[in-house]
Short mmCIF file of C-alpha atoms in Angstrom, two decimals:
data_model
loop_
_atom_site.label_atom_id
_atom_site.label_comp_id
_atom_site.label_asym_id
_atom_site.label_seq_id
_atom_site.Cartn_x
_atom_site.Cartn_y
_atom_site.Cartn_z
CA UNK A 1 119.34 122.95 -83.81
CA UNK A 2 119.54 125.94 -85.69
CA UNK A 3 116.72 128.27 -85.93
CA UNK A 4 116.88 130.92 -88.80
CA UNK A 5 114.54 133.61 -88.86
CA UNK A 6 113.12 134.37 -92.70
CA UNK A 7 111.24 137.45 -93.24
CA UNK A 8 111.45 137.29 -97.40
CA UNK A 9 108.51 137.97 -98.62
CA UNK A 10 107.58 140.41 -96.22
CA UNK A 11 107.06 144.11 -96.16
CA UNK A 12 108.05 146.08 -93.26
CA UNK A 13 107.80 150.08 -92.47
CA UNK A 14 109.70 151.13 -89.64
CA UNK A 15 109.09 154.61 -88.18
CA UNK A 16 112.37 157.04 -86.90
CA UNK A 17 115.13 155.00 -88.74
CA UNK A 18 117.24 157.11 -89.46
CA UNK A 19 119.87 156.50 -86.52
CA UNK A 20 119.66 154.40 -83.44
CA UNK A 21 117.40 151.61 -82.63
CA UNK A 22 115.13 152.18 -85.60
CA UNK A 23 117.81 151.82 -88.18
CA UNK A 24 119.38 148.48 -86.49
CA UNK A 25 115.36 147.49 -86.49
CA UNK A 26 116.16 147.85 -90.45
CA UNK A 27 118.98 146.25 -90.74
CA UNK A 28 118.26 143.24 -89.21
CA UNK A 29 114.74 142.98 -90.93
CA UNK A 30 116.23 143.42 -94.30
CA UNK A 31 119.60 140.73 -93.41
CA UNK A 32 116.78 138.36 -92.86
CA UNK A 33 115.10 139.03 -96.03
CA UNK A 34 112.08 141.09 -95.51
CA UNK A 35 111.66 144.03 -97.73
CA UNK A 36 111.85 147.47 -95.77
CA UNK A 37 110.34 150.89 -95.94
CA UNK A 38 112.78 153.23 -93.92
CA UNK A 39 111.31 156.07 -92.16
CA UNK A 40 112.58 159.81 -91.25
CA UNK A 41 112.56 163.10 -92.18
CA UNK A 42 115.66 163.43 -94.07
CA UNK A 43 115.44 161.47 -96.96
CA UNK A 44 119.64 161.60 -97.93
CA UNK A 45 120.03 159.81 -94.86
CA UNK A 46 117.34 157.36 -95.50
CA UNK A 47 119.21 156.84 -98.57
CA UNK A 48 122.41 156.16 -97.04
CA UNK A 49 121.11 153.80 -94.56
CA UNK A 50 119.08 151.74 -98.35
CA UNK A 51 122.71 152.31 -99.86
CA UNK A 52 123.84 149.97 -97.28
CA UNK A 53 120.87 147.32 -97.20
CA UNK A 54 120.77 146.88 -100.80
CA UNK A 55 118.17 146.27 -102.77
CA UNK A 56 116.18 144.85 -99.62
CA UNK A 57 115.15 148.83 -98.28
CA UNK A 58 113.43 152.14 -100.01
CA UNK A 59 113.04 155.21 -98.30
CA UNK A 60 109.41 156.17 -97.15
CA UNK A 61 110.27 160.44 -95.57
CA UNK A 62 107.40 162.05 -93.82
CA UNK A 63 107.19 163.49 -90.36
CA UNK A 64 105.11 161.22 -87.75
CA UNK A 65 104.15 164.57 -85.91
CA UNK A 66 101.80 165.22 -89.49
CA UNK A 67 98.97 163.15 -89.86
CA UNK A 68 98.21 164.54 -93.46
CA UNK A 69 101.50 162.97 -94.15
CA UNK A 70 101.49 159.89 -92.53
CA UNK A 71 97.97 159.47 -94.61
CA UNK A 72 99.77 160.18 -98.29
CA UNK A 73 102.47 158.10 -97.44
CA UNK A 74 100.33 154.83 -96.30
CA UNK A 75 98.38 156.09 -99.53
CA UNK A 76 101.66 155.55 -101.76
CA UNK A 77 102.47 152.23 -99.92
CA UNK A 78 99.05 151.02 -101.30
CA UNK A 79 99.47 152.37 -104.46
CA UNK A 80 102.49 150.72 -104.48
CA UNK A 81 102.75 147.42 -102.62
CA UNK A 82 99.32 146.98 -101.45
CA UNK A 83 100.97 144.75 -98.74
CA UNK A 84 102.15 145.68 -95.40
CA UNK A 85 103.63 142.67 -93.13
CA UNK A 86 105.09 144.47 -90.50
CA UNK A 87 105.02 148.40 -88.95
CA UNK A 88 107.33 149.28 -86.30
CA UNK A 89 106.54 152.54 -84.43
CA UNK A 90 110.36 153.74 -82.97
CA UNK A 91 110.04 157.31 -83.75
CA UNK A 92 110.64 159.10 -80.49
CA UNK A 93 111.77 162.34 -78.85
CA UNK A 94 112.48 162.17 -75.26
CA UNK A 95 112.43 165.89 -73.80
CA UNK A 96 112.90 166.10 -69.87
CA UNK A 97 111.65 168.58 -67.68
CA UNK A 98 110.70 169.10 -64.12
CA UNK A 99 106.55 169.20 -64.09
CA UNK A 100 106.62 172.94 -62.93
CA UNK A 101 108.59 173.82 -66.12
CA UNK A 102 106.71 171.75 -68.87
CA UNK A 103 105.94 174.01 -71.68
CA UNK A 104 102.70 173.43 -73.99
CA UNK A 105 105.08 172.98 -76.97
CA UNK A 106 107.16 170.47 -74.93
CA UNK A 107 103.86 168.38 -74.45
CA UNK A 108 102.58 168.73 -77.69
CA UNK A 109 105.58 167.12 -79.64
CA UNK A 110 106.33 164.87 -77.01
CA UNK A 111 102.99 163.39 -77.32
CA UNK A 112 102.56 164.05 -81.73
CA UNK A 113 105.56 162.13 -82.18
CA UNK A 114 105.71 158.85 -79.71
CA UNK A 115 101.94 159.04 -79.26
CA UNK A 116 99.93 160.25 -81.69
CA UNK A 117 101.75 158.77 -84.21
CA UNK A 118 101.53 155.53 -82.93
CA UNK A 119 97.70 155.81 -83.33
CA UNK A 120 97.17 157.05 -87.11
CA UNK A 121 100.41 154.61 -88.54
CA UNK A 122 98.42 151.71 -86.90
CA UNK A 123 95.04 153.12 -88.37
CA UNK A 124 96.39 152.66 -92.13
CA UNK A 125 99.16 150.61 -91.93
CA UNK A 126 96.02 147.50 -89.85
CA UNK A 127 94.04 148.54 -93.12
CA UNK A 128 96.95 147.62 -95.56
CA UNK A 129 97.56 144.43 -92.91
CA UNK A 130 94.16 143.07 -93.28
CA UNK A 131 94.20 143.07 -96.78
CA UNK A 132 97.69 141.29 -97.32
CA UNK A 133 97.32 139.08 -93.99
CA UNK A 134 94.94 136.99 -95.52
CA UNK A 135 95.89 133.97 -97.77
CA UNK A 136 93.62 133.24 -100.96
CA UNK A 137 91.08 131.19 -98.87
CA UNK A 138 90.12 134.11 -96.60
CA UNK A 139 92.22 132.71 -93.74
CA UNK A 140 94.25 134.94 -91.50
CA UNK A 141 98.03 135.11 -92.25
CA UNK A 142 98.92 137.43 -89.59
CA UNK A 143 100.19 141.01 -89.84
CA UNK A 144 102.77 142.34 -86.85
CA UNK A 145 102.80 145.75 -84.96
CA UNK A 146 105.27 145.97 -82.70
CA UNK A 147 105.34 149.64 -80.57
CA UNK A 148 108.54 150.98 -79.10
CA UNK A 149 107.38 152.14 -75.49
CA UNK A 150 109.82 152.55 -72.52
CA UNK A 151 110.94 151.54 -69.02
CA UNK A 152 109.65 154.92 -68.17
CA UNK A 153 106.30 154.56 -69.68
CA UNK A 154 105.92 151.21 -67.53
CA UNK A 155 107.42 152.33 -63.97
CA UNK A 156 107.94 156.74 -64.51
CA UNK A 157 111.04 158.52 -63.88
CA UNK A 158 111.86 161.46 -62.24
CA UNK A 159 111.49 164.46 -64.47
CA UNK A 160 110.15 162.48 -67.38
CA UNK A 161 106.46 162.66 -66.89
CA UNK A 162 105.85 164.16 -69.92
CA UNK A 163 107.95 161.28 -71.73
CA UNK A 164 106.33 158.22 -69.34
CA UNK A 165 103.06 159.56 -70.19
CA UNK A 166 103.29 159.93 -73.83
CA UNK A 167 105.29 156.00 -73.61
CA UNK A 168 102.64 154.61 -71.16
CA UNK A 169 100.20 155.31 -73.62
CA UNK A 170 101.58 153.49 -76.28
CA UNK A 171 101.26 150.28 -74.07
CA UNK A 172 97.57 151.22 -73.57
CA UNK A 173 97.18 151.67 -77.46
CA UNK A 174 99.10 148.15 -77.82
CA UNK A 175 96.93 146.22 -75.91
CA UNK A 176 93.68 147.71 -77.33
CA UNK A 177 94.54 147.46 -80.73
CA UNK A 178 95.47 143.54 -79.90
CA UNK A 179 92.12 142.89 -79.03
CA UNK A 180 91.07 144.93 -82.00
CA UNK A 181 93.08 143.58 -84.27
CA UNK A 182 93.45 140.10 -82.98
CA UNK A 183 90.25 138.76 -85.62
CA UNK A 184 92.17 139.77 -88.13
CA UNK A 185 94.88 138.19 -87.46
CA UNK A 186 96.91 140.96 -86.67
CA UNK A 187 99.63 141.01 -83.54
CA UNK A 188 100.18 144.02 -81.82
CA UNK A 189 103.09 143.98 -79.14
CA UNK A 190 105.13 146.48 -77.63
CA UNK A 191 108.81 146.20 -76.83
CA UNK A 192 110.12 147.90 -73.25
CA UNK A 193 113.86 149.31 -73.78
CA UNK A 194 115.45 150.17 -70.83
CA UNK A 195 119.03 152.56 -71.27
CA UNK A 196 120.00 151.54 -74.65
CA UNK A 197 123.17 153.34 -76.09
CA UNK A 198 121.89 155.65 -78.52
CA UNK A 199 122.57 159.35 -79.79
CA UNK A 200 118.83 160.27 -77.68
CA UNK A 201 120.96 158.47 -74.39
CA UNK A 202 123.87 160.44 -75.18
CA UNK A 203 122.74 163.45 -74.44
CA UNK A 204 121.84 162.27 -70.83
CA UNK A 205 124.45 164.27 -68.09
CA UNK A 206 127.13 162.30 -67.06
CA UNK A 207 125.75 162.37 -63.31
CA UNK A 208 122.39 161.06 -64.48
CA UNK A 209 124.26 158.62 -67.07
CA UNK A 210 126.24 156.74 -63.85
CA UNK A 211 123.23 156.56 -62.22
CA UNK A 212 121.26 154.72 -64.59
CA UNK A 213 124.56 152.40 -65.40
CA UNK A 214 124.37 151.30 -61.71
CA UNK A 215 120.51 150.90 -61.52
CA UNK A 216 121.23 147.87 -64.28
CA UNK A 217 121.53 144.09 -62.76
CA UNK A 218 123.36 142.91 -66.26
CA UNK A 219 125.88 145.70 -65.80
CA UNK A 220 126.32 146.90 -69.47
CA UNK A 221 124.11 149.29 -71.20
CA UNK A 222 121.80 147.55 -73.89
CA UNK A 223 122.32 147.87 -77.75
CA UNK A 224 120.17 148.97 -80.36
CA UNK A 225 120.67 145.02 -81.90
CA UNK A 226 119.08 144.16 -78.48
CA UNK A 227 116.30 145.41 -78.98
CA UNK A 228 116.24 145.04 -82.90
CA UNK A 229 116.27 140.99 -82.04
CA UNK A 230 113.73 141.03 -80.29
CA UNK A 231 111.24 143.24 -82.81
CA UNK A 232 112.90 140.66 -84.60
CA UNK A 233 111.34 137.95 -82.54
CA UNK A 234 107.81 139.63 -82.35
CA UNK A 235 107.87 140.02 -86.62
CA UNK A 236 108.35 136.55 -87.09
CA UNK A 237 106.06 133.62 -87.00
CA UNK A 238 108.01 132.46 -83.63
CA UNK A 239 105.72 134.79 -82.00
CA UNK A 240 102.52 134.01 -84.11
CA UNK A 241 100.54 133.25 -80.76
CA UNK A 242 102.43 136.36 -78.99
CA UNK A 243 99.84 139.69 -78.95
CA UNK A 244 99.42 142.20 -76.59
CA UNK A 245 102.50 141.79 -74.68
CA UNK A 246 105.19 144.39 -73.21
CA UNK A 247 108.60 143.03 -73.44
CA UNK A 248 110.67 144.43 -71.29
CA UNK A 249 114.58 144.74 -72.89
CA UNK A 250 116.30 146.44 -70.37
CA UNK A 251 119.21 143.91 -68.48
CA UNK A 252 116.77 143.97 -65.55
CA UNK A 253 117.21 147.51 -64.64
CA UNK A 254 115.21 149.09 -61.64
CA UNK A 255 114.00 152.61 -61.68
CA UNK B 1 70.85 154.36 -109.23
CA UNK B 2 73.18 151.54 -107.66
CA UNK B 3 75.25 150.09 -110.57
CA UNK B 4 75.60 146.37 -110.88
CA UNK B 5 79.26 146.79 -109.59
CA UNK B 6 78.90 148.70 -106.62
CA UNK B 7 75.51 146.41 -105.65
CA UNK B 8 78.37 143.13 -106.19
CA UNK B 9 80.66 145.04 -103.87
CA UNK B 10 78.53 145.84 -100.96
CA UNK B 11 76.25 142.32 -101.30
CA UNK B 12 79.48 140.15 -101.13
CA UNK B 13 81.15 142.56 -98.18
CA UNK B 14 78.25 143.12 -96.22
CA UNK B 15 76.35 138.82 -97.02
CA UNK B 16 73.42 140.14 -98.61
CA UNK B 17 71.57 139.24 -101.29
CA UNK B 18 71.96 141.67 -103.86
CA UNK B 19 68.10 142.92 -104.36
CA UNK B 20 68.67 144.51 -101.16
CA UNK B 21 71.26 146.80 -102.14
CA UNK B 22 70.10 150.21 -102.39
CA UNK B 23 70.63 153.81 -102.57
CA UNK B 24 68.99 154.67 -99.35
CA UNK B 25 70.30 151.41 -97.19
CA UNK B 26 71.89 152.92 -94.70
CA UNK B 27 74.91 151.85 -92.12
CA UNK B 28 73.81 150.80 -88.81
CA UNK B 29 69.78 149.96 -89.93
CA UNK B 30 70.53 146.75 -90.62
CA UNK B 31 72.71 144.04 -88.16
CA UNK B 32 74.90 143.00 -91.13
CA UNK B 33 76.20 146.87 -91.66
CA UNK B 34 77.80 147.29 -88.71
CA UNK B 35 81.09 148.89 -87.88
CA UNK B 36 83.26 145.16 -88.43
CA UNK B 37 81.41 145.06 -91.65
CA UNK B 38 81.65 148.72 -92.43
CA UNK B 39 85.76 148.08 -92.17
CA UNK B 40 85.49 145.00 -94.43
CA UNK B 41 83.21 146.98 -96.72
CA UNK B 42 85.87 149.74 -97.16
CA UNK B 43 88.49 147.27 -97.81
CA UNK B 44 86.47 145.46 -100.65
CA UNK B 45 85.59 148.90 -102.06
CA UNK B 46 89.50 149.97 -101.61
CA UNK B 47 91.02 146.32 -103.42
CA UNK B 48 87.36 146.76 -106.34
CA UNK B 49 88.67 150.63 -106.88
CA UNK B 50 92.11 150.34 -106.67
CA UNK B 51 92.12 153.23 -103.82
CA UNK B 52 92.91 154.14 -100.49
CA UNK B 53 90.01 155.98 -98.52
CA UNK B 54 90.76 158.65 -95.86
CA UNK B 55 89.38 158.18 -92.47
CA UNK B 56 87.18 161.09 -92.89
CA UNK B 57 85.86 159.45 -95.73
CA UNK B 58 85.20 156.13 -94.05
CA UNK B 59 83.41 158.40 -91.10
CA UNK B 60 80.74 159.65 -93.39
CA UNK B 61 80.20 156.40 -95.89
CA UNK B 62 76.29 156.40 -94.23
CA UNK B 63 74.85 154.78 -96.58
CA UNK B 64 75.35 153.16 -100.60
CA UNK B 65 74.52 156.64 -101.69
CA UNK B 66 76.97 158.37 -99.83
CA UNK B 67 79.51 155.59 -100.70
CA UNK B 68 78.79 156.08 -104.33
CA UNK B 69 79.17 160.29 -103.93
CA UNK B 70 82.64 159.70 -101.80
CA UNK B 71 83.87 157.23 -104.43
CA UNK B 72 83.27 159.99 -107.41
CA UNK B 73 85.83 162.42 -105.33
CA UNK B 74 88.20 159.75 -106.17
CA UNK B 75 87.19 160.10 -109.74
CA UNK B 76 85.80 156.60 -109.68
CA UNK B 77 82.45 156.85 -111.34
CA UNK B 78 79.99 153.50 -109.97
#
């Protein structure tokens, strides 16, 4: 049996895809039909990566760290759609440091952009949800938030507190907001990548690179389609009974 | 004054009748304005208006009055 997974008719906004995970999030959401709204900064990227879905993507640019902007731009996606399906939060800076040399400004982006931003997108983007996850009888539809946390934010990592604790939030935030949420028929999950090859993993030393190679049981490091399968997964009605979960994607590595 | 459309708005959002819709009803007096209803309240009010509230806005909707004053900064006169 084949099972085919059909977004069309849906709208999806995915934070940080300009690159990496959140762009193959994209991809895959708009092959199987949903429309997207493409989020980054630079908006001639985010028209690059639309060039290449078609007609199925548009470019939404703001900065997560601004919650004035996040605010205008859920304010155009009313104006314009007045439907919101799907929000995927994947922006994310990882920034390691040892504790003793943390600096304020280190803290305070870490946390703006895979925290905070978590928190306001989910404030407007639930508000747009309600109103388009409900059918003309009044009954719930379902709306899906899926949050991009981390290995890290579940188990910590040397010289990543600042990173686990902004990521270990997140899962806190999902599993509210699924209770929350869960009346109005909302699903809020969170998705758990472990070392996924991406220009953020990269920029990992060599040393520290081998290390985390060996510390995976599947032997390979994961793909950003890995994990865009299963957000995949957690948009669809497969996982309408699915809320407040952490799914781990990681090859069963062990920190 | 409440006007007729802004009374239809609240009644229907909040499952009152709409004699009881006034000016000076207030969120939190009664047990049908609380904060589930206050969210479905804004979202009637948003889809009625054809606008999208900010949070500070939603905050300090205490009462029909106040919703009426916050709606006219959206240049929505009701």
């Amino acid at each position: 049996m084949t099972i085919q997974i059909d977004l069309t008719g849906k709208v999806a906004l995915v934070t940080g895809a300009s690159r990496g995970i959140g762009a193959e999030i994209a991809r895959v959401f708009a092959r199987a039909g949903a429309h997207v709204f493409v989020n980054g900064r630079n908006e001639q990227t985010l028209q690059e990566l639309c060039s290449e879905l078609g007609g199925n993507a548009e470019p939404l640019a703001f900065d997560v760290c601004d919650p004035k902007a996040i605010k205008e731009a859920f304010q155009k996606l009313f104006k314009q759609t007045k439907q919101l399906d799907i929000l995927v939060n994947n922006a994310g800076i990882l920034d390691d440091a040892l504790i003793g040399m943390v600096t304020e400004a280190q803290v305070e982006r870490t946390f703006a952009t895979n925290t905070f931003s978590v928190l306001y997108t989910s404030q407007y983007g639930s508000r747009l949800m309600q109103r388009s996850s409900r059918d003309s009888s009044g009954n719930a539809k379902g709306g899906s938030i899926i949050n991009v946390s981390s290995i890290i934010g579940r188990v910590g990592n040397h010289g990543q507190a600042v990173y686990a604790g902004s990521k270990a939030a997140v899962i806190g935030i999902t599993q509210s907001l699924a209770k929350e949420l869960a009346g109005s028929g909302i699903r809020v999950n969170a998705i758990a990548p472990g070392f996924i090859d991406t220009d953020m993993t990269r920029t990992i030393p060599e040393d520290k690179y081998k290390e985390r190679m060996s510390s995976i049981a599947m032997k390979r490091i994961g793909t950003p389609e890995d994990i865009a399968n299963t957000a995949l997964f957690l948009a669809s009605d497969l996982a309408s009974y699915v809320t407040g979960q952490v799914i781990g994607v990681d090859g069963g590595m062990l920190i | 004054m409440t006007t007729e459309r802004l009374k239809v708005v609240f009644a229907e959002a909040l499952g009152l009748p709409a004699e009881k819709i006034t000016d000076d009803l207030a969120y939190n007096s009664i047990k049908e304005w609380d904060s589930t209803a206050h969210m479905i309240l804004v979202a009637a009010l948003e889809d009625t208006f054809d606008v999208m509230l900010d949070t500070d806005d939603i905050i300090d909707m205490s009462s029909v009055a106040k919703a009426r004053e916050i709606l006219k900064k959206y240049d929505i006169e009701c």
